[in-house]
Tab-separated table of C-alpha atoms in Angstrom:
chain	number	residue	atom	x	y	z
H	20	MET	CA	295.713	233.817	129.815
H	21	GLU	CA	296.827	235.369	133.110
H	22	GLU	CA	299.926	237.502	133.371
H	23	ILE	CA	301.339	239.592	136.210
H	24	LYS	CA	303.561	242.530	135.318
H	25	LEU	CA	305.839	244.535	137.609
H	26	GLU	CA	306.413	248.244	137.051
H	27	THR	CA	308.703	250.391	139.197
H	28	ASN	CA	309.931	253.950	139.228
H	29	ASP	CA	312.139	255.860	141.654
H	30	ASN	CA	310.462	254.954	144.933
H	31	LYS	CA	307.301	253.015	144.169
H	32	GLY	CA	305.959	250.179	142.114
H	33	GLN	CA	302.968	248.136	141.116
H	34	PHE	CA	302.115	244.565	140.270
H	35	SER	CA	299.269	244.405	137.747
H	36	ILE	CA	297.341	241.269	136.856
H	37	PHE	CA	295.998	240.858	133.340
H	38	ILE	CA	293.567	238.315	131.927
H	39	ASP	CA	293.536	238.124	128.144
H	40	GLU	CA	295.590	241.343	128.038
H	41	LYS	CA	293.018	243.318	130.077
H	42	GLN	CA	294.037	244.583	133.519
H	43	GLN	CA	291.886	243.044	136.260
H	44	GLY	CA	293.669	244.139	139.426
H	45	LEU	CA	296.732	245.685	140.999
H	46	MET	CA	298.892	245.842	144.104
H	47	THR	CA	300.914	248.954	144.863
H	48	PHE	CA	304.009	249.359	147.010
H	49	VAL	CA	306.647	251.898	147.974
H	50	PHE	CA	310.323	251.286	148.554
H	51	ALA	CA	311.610	251.757	152.091
H	52	GLY	CA	315.296	251.915	151.281
H	53	LYS	CA	316.838	249.605	148.708
H	54	GLU	CA	315.915	246.313	150.324
H	55	LYS	CA	312.364	246.757	151.657
H	56	ILE	CA	308.988	247.302	150.088
H	57	ILE	CA	305.811	248.395	151.810
H	58	ILE	CA	302.706	246.905	150.194
H	59	ASP	CA	300.070	249.575	150.689
H	60	HIS	CA	297.107	248.628	148.492
H	61	THR	CA	295.596	245.640	146.707
H	62	GLU	CA	292.602	246.028	144.417
H	63	ILE	CA	290.770	243.506	142.260
H	64	PHE	CA	288.404	244.960	139.712
H	65	PRO	CA	284.662	244.101	139.819
H	66	GLY	CA	283.624	240.853	138.167
H	67	ASN	CA	286.691	238.935	139.327
H	68	GLU	CA	285.424	237.666	142.655
H	69	GLY	CA	286.445	234.123	143.565
H	70	LYS	CA	289.357	233.923	141.115
H	71	ASP	CA	292.045	234.342	143.820
H	72	LEU	CA	293.626	237.170	141.837
H	73	GLY	CA	294.571	239.022	145.023
H	74	LYS	CA	296.357	235.965	146.369
H	75	LYS	CA	298.185	235.599	143.063
H	76	LEU	CA	299.393	239.191	143.340
H	77	VAL	CA	300.662	238.581	146.879
H	78	ALA	CA	302.396	235.376	145.740
H	79	LYS	CA	304.104	237.257	142.897
H	80	ALA	CA	305.245	239.973	145.298
H	81	VAL	CA	306.733	237.334	147.612
H	82	GLU	CA	308.421	235.555	144.692
H	83	THR	CA	309.873	238.858	143.455
H	84	ALA	CA	311.005	239.839	146.950
H	85	ARG	CA	312.896	236.562	147.285
H	86	ALA	CA	314.554	236.985	143.888
H	87	LYS	CA	315.624	240.564	144.648
H	88	ASN	CA	316.437	239.996	148.350
H	89	TRP	CA	313.747	242.447	149.455
H	90	LYS	CA	311.913	242.318	152.755
H	91	VAL	CA	308.159	242.980	152.694
H	92	ILE	CA	306.164	245.150	155.077
H	93	PRO	CA	302.489	244.399	154.327
H	94	LEU	CA	300.517	247.461	155.471
H	95	CYS	CA	297.652	246.570	153.128
H	96	PRO	CA	295.222	244.534	155.285
H	97	PHE	CA	294.581	242.017	152.512
H	98	ALA	CA	298.269	241.352	151.794
H	99	LYS	CA	299.007	241.163	155.519
H	100	LYS	CA	296.259	238.578	156.025
H	101	VAL	CA	297.433	236.417	153.104
H	102	ILE	CA	301.060	236.463	154.262
H	103	GLU	CA	300.116	235.726	157.882
H	104	LYS	CA	297.957	232.748	156.813
H	105	THR	CA	300.638	231.348	154.478
H	106	PRO	CA	303.670	230.127	156.465
H	107	GLU	CA	305.798	229.666	153.347
H	108	PHE	CA	305.474	233.413	152.600
H	109	GLN	CA	306.701	234.576	155.994
H	110	ASP	CA	310.409	234.373	155.173
H	111	VAL	CA	310.134	237.736	153.387
H	112	LEU	CA	308.856	239.589	156.460
C-alpha cells in the first residue's frame, strides 16, 4: 500500500512516500512566507525506478498547495519539469 505523509516545522517541510510502511522517497521544501513553498529536492530511493513515485510526490504537493492556498516555486529540476509538462498543475505556480 502506498501512502504519502506531510511533515512540517517552522519554515520547512517534507512529503515522504511509503510503500508497505517503508519510506521509498521524499520531496523537501521550505516556506517562503505563509503562502509560498519552494520545492528544493526530490529523491526516490534505489529499487523504485519506473514506479512514478516522484510524480506522485509532485501531485501530492500540488494537491496540498491547492487545499492550503499555497503557491509553489519548483527549484528542484525534477519537480519543475513535472509541473511544466502537466498543464493542470500550473495553477499553483
